[in-house]
Short mmCIF file of N, CA and C in Angstrom, two decimals:
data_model
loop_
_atom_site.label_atom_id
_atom_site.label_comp_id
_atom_site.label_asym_id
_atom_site.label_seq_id
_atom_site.Cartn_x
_atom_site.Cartn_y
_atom_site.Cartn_z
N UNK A 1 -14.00 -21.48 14.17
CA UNK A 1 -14.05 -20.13 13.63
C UNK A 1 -12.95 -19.28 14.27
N UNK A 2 -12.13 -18.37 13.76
CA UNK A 2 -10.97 -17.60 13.90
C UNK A 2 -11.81 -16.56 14.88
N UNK A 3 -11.07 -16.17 16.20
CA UNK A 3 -10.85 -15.52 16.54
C UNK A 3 -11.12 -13.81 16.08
N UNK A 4 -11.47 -12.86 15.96
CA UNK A 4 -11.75 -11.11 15.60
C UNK A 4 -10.15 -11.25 15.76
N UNK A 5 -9.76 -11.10 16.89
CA UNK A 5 -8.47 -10.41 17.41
C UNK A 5 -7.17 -11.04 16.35
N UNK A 6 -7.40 -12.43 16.57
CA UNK A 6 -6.57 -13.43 15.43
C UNK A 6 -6.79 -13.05 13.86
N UNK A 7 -7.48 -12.62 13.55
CA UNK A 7 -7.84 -12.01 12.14
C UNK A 7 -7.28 -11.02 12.07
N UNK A 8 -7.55 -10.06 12.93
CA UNK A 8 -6.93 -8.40 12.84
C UNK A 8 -5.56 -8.91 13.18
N UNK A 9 -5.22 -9.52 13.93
CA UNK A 9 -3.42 -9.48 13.74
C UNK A 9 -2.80 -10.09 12.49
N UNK A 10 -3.43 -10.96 12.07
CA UNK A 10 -3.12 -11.85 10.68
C UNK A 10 -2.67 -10.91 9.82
N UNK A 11 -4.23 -9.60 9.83
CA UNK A 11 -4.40 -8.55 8.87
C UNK A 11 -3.29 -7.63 8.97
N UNK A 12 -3.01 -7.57 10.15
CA UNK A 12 -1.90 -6.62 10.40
C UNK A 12 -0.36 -7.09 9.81
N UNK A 13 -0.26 -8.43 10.10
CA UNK A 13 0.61 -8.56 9.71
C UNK A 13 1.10 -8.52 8.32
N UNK A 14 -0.06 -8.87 7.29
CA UNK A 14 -0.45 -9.37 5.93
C UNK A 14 0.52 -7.43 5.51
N UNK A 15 -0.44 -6.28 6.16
CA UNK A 15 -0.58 -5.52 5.75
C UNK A 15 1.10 -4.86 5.98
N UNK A 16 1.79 -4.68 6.85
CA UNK A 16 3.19 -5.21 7.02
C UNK A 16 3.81 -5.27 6.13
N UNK A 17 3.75 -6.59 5.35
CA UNK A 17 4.94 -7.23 5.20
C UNK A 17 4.54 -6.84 3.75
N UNK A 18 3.21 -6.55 3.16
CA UNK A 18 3.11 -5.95 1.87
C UNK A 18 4.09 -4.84 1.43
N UNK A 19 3.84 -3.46 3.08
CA UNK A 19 4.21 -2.30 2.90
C UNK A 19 5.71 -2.38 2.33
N UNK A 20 6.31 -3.28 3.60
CA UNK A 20 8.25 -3.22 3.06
C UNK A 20 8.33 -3.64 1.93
N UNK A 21 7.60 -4.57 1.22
CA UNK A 21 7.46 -5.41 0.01
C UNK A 21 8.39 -6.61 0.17
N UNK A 22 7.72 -7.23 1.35
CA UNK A 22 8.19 -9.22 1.55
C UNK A 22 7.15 -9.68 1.32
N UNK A 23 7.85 -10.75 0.79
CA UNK A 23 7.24 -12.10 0.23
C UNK A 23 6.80 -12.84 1.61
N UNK A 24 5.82 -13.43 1.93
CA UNK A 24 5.20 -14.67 2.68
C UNK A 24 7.01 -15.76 3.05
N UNK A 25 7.34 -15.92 2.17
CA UNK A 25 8.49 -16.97 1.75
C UNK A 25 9.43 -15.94 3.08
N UNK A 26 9.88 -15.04 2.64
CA UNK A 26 10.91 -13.94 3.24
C UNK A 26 10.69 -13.85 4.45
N UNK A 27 10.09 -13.51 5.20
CA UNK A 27 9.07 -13.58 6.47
C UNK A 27 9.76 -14.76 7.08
N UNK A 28 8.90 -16.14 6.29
CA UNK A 28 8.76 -17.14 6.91
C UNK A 28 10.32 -17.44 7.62
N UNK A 29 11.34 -17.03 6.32
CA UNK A 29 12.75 -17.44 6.72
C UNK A 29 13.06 -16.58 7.46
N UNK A 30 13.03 -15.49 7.68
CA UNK A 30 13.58 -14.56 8.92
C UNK A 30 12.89 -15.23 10.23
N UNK A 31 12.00 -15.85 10.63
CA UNK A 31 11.58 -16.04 11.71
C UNK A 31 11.77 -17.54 11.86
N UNK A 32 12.31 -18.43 10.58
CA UNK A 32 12.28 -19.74 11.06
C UNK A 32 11.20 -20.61 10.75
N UNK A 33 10.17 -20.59 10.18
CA UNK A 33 9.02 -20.88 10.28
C UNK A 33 9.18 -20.91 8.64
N UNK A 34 7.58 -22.14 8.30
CA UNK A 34 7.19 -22.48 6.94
C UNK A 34 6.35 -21.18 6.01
N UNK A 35 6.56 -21.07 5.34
CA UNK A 35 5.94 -19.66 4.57
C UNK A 35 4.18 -19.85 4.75
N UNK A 36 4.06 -21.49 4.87
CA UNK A 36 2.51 -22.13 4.76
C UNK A 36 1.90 -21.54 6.30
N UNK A 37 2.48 -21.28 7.27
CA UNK A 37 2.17 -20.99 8.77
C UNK A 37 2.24 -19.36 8.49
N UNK A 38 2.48 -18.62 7.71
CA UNK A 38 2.34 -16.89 7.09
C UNK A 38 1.44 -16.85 6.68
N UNK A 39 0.99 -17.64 6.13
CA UNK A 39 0.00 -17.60 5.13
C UNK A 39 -1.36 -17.73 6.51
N UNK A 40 -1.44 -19.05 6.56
CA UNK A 40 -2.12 -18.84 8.18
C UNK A 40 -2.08 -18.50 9.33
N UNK A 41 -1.21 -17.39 9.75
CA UNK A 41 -1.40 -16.02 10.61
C UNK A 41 -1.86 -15.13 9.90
N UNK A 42 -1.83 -14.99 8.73
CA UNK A 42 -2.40 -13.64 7.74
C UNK A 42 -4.23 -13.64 7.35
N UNK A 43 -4.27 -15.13 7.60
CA UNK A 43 -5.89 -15.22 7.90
C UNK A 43 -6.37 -15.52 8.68
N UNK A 44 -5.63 -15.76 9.48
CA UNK A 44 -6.37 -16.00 10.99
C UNK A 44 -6.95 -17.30 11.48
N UNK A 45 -6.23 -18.19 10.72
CA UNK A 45 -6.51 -19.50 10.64
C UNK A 45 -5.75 -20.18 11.95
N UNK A 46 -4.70 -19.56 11.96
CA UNK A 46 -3.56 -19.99 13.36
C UNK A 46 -3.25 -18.90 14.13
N UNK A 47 -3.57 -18.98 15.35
CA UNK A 47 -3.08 -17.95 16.42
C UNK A 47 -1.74 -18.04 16.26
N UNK A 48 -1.33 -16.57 16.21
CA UNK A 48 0.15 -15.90 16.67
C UNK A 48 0.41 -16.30 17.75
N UNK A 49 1.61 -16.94 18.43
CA UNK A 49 1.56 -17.13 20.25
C UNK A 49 2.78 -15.75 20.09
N UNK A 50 2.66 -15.13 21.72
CA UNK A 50 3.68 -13.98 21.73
C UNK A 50 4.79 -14.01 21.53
N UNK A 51 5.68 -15.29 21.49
CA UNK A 51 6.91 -15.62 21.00
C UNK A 51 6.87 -15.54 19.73
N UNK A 52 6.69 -15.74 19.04
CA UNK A 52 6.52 -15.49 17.56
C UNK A 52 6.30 -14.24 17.00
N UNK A 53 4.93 -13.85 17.61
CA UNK A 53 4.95 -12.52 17.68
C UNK A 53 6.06 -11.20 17.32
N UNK A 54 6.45 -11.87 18.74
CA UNK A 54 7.87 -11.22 19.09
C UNK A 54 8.80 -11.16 17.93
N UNK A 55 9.03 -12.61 17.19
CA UNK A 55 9.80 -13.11 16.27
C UNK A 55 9.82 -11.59 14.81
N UNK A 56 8.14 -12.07 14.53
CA UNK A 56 7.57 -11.21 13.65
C UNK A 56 8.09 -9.64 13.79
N UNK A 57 7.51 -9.29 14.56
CA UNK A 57 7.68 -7.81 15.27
C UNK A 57 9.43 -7.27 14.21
N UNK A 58 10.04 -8.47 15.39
CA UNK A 58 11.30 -7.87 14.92
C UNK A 58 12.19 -8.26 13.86
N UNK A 59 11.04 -8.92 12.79
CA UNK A 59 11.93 -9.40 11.16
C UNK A 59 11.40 -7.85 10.22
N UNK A 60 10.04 -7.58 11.07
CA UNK A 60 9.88 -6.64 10.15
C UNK A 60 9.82 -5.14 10.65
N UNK A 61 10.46 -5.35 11.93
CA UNK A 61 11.22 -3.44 12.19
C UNK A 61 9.87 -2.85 13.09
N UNK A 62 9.20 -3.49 13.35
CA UNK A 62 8.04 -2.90 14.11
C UNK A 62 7.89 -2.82 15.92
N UNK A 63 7.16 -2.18 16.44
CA UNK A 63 6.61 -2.61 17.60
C UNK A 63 5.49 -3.98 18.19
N UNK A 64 5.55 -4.59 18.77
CA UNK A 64 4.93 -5.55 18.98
C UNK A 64 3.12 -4.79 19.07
N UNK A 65 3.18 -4.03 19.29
CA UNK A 65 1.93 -3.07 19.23
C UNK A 65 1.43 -2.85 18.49
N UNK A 66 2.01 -2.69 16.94
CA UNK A 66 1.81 -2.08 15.44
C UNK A 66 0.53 -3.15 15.32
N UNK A 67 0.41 -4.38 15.32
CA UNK A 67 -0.36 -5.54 15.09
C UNK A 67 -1.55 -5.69 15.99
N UNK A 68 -1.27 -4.56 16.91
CA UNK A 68 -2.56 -4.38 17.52
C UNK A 68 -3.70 -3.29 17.53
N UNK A 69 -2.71 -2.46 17.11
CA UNK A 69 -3.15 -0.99 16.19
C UNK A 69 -4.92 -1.16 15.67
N UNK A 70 -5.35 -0.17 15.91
CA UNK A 70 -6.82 -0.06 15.33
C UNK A 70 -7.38 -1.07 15.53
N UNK A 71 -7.41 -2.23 16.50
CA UNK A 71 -8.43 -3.16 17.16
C UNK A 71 -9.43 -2.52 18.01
N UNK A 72 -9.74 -1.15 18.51
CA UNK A 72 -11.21 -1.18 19.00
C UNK A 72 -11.39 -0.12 18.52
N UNK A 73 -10.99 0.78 17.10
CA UNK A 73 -11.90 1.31 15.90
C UNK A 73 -12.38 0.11 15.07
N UNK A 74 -12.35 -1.18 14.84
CA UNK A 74 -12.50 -2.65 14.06
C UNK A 74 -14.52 -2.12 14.00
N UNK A 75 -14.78 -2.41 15.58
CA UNK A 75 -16.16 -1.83 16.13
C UNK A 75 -16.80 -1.01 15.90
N UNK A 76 -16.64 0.49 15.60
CA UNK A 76 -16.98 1.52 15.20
C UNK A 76 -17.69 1.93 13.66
N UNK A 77 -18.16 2.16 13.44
CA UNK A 77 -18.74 2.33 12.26
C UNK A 77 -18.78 3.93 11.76
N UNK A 78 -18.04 3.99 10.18
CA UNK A 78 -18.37 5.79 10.10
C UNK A 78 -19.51 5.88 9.40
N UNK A 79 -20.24 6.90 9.45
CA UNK A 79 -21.58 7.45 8.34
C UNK A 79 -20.99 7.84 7.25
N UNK A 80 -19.70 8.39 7.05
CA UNK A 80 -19.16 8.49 5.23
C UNK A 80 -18.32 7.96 4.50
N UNK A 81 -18.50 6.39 4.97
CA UNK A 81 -17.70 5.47 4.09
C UNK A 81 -17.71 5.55 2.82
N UNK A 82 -18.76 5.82 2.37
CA UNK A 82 -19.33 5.77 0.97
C UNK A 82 -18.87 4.43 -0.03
N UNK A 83 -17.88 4.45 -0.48
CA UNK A 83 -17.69 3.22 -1.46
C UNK A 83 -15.96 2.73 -0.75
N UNK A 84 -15.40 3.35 -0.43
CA UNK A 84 -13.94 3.15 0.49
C UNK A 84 -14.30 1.82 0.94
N UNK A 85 -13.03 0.89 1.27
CA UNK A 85 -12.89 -0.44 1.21
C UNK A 85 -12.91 -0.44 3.34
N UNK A 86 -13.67 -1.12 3.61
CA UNK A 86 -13.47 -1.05 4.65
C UNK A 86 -11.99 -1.25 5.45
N UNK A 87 -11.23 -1.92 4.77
CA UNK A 87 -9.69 -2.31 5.03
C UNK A 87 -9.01 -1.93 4.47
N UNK A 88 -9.20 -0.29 4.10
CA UNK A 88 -8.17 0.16 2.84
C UNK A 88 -6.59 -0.48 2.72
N UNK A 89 -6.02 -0.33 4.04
CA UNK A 89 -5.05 -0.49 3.84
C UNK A 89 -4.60 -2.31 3.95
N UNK A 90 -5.46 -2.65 4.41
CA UNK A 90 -5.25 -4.38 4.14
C UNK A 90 -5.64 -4.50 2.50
N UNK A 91 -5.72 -4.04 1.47
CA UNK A 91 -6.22 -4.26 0.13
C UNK A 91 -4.87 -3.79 -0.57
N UNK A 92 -4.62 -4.98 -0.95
CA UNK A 92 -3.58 -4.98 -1.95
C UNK A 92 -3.02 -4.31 -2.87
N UNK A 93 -4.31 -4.10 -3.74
CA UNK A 93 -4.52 -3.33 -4.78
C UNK A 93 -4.25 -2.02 -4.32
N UNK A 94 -5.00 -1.14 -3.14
CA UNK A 94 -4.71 0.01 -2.86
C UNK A 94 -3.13 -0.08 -2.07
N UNK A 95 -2.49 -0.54 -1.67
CA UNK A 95 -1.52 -0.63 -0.86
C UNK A 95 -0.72 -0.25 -2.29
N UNK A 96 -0.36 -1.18 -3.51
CA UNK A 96 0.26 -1.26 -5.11
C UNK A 96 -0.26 0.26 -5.10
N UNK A 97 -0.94 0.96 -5.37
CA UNK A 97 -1.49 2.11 -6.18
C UNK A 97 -0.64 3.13 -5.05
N UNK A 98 -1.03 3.17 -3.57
CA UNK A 98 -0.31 4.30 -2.94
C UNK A 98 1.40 4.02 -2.99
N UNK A 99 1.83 3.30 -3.05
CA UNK A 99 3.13 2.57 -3.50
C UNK A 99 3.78 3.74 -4.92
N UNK A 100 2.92 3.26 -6.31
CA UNK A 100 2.98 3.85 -7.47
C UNK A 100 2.94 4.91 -7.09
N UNK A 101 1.82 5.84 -6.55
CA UNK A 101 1.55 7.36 -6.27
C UNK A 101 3.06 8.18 -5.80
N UNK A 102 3.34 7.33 -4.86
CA UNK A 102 4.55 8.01 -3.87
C UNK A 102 6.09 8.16 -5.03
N UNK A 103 6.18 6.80 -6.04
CA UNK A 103 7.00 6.65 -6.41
C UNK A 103 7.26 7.87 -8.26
N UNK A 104 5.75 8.32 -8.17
CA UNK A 104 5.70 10.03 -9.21
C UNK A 104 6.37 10.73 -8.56
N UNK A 105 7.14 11.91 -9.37
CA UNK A 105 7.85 13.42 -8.71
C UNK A 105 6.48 13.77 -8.18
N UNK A 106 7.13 14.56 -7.40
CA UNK A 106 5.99 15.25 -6.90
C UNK A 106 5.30 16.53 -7.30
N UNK A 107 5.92 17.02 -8.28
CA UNK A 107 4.74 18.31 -9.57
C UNK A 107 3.57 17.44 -9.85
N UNK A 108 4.36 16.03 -10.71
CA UNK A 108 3.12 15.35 -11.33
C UNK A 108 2.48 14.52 -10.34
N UNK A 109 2.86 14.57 -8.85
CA UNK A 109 1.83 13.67 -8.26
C UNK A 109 1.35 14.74 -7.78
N UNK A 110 1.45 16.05 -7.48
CA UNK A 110 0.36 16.48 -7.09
C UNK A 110 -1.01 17.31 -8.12
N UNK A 111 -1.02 17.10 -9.31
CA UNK A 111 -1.36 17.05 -10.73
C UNK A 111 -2.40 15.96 -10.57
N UNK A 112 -1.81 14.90 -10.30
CA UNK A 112 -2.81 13.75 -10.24
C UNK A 112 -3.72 13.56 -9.19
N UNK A 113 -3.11 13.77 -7.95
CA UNK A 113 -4.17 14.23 -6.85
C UNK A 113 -5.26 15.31 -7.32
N UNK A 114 -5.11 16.39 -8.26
CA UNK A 114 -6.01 16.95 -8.48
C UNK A 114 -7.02 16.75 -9.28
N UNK A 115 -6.43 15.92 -10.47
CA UNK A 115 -7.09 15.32 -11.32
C UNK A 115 -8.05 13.99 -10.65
N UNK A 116 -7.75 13.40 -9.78
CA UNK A 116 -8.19 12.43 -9.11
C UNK A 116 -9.50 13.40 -8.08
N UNK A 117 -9.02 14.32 -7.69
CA UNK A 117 -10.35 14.57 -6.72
C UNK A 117 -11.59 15.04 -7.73
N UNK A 118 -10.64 16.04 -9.02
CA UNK A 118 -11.82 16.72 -10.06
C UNK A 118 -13.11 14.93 -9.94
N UNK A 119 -12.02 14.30 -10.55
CA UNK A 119 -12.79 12.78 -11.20
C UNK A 119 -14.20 12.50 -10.25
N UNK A 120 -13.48 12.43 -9.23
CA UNK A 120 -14.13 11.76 -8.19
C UNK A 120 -15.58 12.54 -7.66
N UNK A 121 -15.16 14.00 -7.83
CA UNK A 121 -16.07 14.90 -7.37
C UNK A 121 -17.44 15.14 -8.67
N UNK A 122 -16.76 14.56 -9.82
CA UNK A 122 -17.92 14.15 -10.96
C UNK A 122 -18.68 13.12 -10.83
N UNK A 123 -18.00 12.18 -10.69
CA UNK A 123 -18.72 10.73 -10.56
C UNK A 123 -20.48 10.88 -9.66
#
């Protein structure tokens, strides 16, 4: 069974390499490594060793820290989650959508933010 800590870095990394918009493949070649060994650091199937790490860190512009980020909020629990994805930002789908959002002018994205809270505040 994977590791908490090995998962959340996987996640971290997963969540990464979405944001810049690399491929698993892209990754793999900046650091040397099989795209199939990305794939298993991103689930936590294979421990990161810190050399690699390291590797990672600096294909994709980060601090070696970024990947450790929010490991003891993981524990914490809020009372108004309500329907929010516990991993918002590890979710693909929302990662694509705030992506789209950013990439509206901003009259009509902030139009849609409003229209989006009206929605939401109906539901």
């Amino acid at each position: 069974m994977a590791h908490p800590v090995d998962v959340h870095v996987g996640k971290r990394i997963r969540h990464r390499r979405w944001l810049i918009g690399m491929t698993q493949q892209q990754l793999a070649e900046k650091v040397g490594i099989k795209f199939q060994q990305i794939q298993k650091y991103e689930t936590g199937a294979n421990r990161v060793s810190a050399s690699r790490l390291w590797d990672i860190s600096d294909a994709m512009e980060v601090p070696v820290s970024f990947f450790f980020d929010g490991l003891q909020d993981e524990d914490k629990t809020s009372s108004e989650k309500g329907s929010v994805p516990e991993d918002l930002m590890g979710d693909k789908e929302a990662l694509d959508l705030v992506r789209s959002y950013y990439a509206i002018p901003e009259n009509q994205r902030r139009r849609l933010f409003e229209l989006a809270r009206v929605l939401s505040d109906a539901a």
